[in-house]
mmCIF file of C-alpha atoms and ligand atoms in Angstrom:
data_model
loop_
_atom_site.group_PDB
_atom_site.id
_atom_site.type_symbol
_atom_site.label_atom_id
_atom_site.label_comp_id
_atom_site.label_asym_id
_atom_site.label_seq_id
_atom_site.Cartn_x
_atom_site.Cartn_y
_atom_site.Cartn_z
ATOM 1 C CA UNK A 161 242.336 6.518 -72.047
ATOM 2 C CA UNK A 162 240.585 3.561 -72.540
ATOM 3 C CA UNK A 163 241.780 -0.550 -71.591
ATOM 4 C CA UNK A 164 242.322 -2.944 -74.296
ATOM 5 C CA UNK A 165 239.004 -5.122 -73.345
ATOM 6 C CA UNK A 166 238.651 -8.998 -74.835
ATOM 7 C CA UNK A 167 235.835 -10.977 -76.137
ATOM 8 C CA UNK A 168 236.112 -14.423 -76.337
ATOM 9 C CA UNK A 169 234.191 -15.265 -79.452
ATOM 10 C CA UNK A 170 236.295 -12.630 -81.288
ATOM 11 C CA UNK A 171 238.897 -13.757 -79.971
ATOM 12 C CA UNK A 172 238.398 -17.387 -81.398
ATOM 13 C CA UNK A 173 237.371 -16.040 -84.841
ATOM 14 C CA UNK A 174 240.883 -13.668 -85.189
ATOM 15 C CA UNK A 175 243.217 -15.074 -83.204
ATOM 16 C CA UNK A 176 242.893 -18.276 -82.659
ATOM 17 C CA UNK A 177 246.479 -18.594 -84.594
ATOM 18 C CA UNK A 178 247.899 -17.275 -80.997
ATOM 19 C CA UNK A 179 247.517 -20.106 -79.111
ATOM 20 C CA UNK A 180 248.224 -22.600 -82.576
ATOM 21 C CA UNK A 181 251.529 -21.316 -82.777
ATOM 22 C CA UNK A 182 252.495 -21.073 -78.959
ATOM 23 C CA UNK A 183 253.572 -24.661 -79.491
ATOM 24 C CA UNK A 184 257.057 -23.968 -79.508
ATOM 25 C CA UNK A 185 257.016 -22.183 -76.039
ATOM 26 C CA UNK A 186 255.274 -25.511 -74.537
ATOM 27 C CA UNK A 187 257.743 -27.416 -76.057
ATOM 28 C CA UNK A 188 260.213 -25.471 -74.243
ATOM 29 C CA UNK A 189 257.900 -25.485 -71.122
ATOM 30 C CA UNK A 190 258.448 -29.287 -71.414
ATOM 31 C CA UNK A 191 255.136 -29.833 -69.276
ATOM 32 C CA UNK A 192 255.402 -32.985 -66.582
ATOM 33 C CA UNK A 193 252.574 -35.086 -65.588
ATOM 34 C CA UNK A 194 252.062 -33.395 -61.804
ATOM 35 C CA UNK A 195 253.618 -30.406 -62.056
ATOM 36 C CA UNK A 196 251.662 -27.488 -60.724
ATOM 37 C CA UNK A 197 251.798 -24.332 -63.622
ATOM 38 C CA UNK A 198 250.579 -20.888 -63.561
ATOM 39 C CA UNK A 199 249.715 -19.801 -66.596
ATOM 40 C CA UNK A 200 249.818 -15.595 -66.495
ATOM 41 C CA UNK A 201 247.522 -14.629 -68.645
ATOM 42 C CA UNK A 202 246.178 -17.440 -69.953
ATOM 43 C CA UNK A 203 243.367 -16.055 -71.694
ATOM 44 C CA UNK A 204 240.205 -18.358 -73.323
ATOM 45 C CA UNK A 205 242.110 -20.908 -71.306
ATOM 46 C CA UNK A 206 242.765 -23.260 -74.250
ATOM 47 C CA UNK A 207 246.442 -23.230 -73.787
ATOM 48 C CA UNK A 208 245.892 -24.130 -70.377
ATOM 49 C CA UNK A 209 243.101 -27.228 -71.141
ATOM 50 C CA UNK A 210 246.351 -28.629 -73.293
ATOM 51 C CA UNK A 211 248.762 -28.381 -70.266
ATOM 52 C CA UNK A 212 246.281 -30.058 -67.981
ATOM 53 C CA UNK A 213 245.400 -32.882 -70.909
ATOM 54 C CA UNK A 214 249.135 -33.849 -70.156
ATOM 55 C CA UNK A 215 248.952 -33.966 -66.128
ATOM 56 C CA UNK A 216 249.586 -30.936 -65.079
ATOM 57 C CA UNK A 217 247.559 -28.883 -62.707
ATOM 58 C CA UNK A 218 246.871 -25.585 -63.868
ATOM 59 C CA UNK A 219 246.157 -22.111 -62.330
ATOM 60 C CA UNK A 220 245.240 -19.895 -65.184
ATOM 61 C CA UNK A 221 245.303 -15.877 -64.145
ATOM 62 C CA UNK A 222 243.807 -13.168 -66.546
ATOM 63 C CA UNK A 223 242.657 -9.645 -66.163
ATOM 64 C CA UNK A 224 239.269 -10.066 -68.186
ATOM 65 C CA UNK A 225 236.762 -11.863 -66.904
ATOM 66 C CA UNK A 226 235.025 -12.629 -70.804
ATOM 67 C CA UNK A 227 238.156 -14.932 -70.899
ATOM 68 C CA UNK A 228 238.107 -16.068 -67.599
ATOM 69 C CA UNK A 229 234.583 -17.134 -67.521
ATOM 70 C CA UNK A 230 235.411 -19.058 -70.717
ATOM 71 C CA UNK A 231 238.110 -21.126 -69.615
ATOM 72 C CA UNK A 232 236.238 -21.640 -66.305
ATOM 73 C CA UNK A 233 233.655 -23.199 -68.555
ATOM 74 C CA UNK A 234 236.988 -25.124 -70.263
ATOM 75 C CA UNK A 235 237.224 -26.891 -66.847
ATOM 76 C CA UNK A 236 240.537 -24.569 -65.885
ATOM 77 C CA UNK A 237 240.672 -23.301 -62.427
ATOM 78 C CA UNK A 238 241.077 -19.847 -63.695
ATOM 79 C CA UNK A 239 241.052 -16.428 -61.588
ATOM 80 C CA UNK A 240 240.341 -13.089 -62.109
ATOM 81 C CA UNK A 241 243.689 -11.353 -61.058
ATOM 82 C CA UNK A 242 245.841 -8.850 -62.505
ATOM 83 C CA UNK A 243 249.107 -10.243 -63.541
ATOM 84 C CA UNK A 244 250.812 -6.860 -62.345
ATOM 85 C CA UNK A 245 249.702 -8.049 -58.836
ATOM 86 C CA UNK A 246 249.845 -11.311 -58.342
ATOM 87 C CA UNK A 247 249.145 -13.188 -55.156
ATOM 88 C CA UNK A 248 250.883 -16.400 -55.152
ATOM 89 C CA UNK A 249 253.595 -17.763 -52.568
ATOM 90 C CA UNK A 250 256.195 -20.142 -53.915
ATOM 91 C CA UNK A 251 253.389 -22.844 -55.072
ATOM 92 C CA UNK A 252 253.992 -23.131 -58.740
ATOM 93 C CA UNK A 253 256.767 -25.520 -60.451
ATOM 94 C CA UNK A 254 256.531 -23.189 -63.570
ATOM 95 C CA UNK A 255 255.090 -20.036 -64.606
ATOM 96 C CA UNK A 256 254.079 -19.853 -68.348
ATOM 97 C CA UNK A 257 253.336 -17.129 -70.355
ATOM 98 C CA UNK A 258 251.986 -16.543 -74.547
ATOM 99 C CA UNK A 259 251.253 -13.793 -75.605
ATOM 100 C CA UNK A 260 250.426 -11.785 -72.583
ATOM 101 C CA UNK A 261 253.492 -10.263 -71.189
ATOM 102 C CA UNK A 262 253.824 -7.687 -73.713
ATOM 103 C CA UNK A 263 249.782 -5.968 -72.258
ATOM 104 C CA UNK A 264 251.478 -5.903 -68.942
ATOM 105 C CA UNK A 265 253.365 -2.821 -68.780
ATOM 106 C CA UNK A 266 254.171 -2.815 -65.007
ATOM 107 C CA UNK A 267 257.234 -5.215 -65.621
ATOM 108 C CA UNK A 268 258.836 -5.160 -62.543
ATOM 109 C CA UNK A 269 255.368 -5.895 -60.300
ATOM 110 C CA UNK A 270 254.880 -8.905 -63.282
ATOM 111 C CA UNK A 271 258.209 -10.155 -62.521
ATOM 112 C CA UNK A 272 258.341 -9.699 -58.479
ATOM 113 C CA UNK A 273 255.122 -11.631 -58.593
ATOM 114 C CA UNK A 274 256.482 -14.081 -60.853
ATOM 115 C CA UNK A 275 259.561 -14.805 -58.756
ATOM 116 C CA UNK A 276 256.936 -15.146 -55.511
ATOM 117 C CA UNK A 277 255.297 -17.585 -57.113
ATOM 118 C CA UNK A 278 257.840 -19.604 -58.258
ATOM 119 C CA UNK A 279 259.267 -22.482 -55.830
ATOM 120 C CA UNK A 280 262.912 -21.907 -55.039
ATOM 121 C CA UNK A 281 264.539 -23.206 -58.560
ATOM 122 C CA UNK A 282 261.174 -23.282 -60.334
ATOM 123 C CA UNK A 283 260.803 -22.029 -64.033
ATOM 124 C CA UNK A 284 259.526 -19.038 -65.779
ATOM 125 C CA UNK A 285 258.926 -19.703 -69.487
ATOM 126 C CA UNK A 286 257.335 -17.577 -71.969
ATOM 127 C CA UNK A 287 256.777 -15.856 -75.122
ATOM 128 C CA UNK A 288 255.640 -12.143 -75.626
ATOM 129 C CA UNK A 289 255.753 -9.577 -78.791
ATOM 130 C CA UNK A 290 259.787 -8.859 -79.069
ATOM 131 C CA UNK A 291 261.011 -5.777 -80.259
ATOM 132 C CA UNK A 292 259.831 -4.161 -83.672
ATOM 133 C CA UNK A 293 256.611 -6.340 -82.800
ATOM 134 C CA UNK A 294 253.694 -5.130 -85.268
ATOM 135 C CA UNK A 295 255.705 -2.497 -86.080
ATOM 136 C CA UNK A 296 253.829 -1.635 -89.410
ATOM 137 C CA UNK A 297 250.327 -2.256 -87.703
ATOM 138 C CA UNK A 298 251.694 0.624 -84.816
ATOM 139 C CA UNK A 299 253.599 2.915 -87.374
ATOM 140 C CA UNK A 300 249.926 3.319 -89.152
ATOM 141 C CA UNK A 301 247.871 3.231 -86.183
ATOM 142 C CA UNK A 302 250.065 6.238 -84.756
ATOM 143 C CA UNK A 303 250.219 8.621 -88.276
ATOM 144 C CA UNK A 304 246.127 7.988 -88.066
ATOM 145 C CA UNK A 305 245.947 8.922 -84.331
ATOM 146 C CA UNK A 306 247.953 12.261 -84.568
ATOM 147 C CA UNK A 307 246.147 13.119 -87.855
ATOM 148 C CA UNK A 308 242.963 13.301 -84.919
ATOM 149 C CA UNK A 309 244.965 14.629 -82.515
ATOM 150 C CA UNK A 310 244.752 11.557 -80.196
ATOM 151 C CA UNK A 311 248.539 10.566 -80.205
ATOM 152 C CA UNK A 312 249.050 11.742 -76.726
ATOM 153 C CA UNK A 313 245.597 10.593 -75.441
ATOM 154 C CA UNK A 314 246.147 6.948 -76.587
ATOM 155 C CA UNK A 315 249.399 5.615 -75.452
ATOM 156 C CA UNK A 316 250.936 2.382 -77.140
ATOM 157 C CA UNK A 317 249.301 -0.169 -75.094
ATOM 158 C CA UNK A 318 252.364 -3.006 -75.385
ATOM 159 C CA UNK A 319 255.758 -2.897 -74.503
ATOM 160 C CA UNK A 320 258.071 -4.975 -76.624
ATOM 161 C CA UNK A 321 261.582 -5.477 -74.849
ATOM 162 C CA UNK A 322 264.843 -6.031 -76.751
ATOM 163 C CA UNK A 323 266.750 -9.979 -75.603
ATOM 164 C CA UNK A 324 269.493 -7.203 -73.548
ATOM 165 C CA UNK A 325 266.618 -4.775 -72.066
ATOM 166 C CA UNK A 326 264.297 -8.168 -70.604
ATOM 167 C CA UNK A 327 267.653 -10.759 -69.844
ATOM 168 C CA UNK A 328 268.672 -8.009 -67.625
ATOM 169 C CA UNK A 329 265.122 -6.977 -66.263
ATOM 170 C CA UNK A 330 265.054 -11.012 -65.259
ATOM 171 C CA UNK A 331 268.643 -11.384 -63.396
ATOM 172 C CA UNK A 332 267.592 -7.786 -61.765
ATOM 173 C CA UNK A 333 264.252 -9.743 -60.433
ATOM 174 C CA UNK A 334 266.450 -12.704 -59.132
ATOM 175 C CA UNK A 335 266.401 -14.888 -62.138
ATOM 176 C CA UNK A 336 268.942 -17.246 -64.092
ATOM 177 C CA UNK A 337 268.220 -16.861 -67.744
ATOM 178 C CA UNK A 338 269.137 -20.519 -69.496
ATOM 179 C CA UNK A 339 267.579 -18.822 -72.801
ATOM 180 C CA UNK A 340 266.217 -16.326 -74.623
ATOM 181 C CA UNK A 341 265.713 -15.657 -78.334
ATOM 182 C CA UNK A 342 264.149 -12.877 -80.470
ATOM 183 C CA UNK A 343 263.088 -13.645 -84.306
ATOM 184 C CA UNK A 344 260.330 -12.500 -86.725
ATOM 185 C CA UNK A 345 257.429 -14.882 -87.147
ATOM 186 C CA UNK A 346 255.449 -13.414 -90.004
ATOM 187 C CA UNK A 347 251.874 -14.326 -88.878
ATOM 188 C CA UNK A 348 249.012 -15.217 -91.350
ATOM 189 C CA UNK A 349 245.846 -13.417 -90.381
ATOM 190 C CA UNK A 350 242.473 -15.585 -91.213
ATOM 191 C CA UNK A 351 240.728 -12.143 -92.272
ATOM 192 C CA UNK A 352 242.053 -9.017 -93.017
ATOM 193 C CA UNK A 353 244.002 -6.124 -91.281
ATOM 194 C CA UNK A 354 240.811 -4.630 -90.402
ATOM 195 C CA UNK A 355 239.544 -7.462 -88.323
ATOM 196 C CA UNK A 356 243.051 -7.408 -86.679
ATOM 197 C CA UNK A 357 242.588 -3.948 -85.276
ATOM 198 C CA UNK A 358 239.095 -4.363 -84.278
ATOM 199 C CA UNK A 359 240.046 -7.252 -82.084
ATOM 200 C CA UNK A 360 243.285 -6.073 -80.962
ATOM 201 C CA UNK A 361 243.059 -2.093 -80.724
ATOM 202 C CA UNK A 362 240.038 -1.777 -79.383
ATOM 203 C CA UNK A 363 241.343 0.578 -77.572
ATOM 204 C CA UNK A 364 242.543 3.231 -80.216
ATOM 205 C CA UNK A 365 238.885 3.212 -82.105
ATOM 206 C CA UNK A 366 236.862 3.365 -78.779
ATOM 207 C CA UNK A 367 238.791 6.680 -78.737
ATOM 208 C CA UNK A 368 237.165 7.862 -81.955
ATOM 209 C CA UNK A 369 234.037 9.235 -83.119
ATOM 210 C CA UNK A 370 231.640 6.416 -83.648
ATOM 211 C CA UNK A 371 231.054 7.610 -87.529
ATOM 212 C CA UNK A 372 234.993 7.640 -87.495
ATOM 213 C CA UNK A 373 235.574 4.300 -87.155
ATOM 214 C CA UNK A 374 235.096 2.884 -90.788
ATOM 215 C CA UNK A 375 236.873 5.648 -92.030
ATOM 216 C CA UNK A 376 239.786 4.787 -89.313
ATOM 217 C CA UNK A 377 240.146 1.587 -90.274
ATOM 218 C CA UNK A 378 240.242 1.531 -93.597
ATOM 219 C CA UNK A 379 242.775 4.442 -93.403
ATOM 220 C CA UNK A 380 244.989 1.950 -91.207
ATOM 221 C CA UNK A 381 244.603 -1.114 -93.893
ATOM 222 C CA UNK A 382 245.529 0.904 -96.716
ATOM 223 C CA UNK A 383 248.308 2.158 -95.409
ATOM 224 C CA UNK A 384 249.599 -1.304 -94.230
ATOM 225 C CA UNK A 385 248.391 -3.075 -97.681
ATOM 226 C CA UNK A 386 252.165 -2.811 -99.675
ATOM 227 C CA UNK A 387 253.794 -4.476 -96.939
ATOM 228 C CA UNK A 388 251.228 -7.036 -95.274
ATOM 229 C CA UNK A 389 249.000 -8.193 -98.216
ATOM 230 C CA UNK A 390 250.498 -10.814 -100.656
ATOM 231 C CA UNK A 391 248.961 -10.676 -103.988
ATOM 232 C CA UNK A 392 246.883 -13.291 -103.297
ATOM 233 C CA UNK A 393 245.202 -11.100 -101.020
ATOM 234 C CA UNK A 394 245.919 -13.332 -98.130
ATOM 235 C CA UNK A 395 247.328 -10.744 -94.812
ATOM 236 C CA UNK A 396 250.241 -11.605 -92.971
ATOM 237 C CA UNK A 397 250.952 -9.449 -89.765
ATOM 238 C CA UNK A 398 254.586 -8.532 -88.899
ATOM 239 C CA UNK A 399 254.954 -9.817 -85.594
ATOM 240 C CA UNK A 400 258.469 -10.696 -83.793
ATOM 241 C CA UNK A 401 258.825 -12.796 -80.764
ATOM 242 C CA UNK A 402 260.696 -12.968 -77.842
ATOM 243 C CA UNK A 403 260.974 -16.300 -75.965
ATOM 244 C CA UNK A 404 262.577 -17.354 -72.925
ATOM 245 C CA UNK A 405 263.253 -19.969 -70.422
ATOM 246 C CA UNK A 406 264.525 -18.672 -66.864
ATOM 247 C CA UNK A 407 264.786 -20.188 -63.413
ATOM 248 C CA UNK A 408 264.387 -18.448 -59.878
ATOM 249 C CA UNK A 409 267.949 -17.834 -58.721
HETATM 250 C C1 BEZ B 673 251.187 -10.092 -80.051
HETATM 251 O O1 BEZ B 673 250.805 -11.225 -79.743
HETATM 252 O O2 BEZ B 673 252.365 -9.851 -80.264
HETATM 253 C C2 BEZ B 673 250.226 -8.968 -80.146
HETATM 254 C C3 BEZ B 673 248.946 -9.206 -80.557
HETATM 255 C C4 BEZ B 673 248.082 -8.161 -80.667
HETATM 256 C C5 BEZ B 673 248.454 -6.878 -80.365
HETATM 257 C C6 BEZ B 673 249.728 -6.651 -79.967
HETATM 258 C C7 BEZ B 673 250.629 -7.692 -79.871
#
């Protein structure tokens, strides 16, 4: 089984919209000139670059080093580390999170480290794929998988919580949820649902058969067309959010 692996210029081409629409999280973040932030996951680092543009001083923390070489080149003191394993002792005023959460399947480690990190009452706020994220995208990818006989070979590589399943993973890790909410944010894609799976499951057609892969994907896109391409032939992905602001208890 193969790791979903990241490339930055991709990245910037397909998803850019991630970090254009993780405004609402900062804004709940509230960001204060000073404040020291660890941002898990943080990716090309652009998310990051903003918080430090308003005083903050940033730790960003992702598992591939494509990204992590990028935002070092951003200026963000970004690390290498694996946010299942983090190594941090009560130094950060917030942890912050977009988009990240949901590749981290080891919850418990993610939140353990969190709570470490965190100075006694500091916050954890964030925003991950809520459940019945991409569930079209998934429900495809799967019927295409088992049709090779890979569905047990490549395992869904998120985990999407319910606002019940993660406000009682947090008070069972020591923190005080103030808020949580989970709502659909239909997402416009700036290509098609092609380029969508060839940045983001990488992992499912590295499983295939090279000469496969064309076939794969355009398997996958038809079968999402009736419910993710408008008649204008403009894509819009299905994806649901869960966002949260918590503080160590
Ligand atoms: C998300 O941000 O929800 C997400 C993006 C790509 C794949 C899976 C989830």
């Amino acid at each position: 089984m193969s790791e979903q692996t990241w490339n930055s210029k991709e990245y910037n081409e397909n998803a850019r919209f991630v970090t254009e629409l993780g405004a609402g999280v900062v804004e709940l973040l509230a960001p204060q000139a000073g404040e020291r932030i660890l941002d898990l996951g943080c990716g090309d680092g652009i998310q990051a670059k903003e918080l430090m543009a308003k005083g903050c001083q940033v730790v960003g923390v992702d598992a591939s080093p494509d990204f992590v070489e990028n935002a070092k080149k951003l200026g963000v003191d970004a690390r290498l580390m694996d946010g299942q394993a983090l190594t941090f002792d009560a130094e950060f005023d917030a942890v912050f999170s977009n988009a990240a959460l949901h590749w981290m399947k080891k919850k418990e480690e993610v939140l353990q480290g969190v709570h470490r990190a965190l100075k006694p009452r500091g916050r954890f706020v964030a925003e991950m794929g809520g459940h019945g994220n991409i569930a079209t995208f998934e429900k495809a990818c799967r019927i295409a998988l088992a049709k090779r006989g890979l569905i047990d070979k490549v395992p869904e590589p998120n985990y999407y919580p319910t606002v019940e399943e993660y406000s009682s993973l947090l008070a069972n890790h020591g923190f005080r949820v103030e808020f949580m909410d989970r709502f659909n944010r239909p997402t416009p894609l700036p290509k098609d649902a092609k380029a969508w799976l060839q940045t983001f499951r990488k992992n499912y057609l590295e499983e295939l058969d090279p000469a496969d892969v064309p076939v794969f994907l355009e398997e996958v896109q038809e079968a999402v067309r009736p419910q993710l391409c408008g008649p204008d032939g403009k894509w819009t992905a299905d994806y649901v959010r869960l966002r949260f602001l918590a503080f160590k208890a």
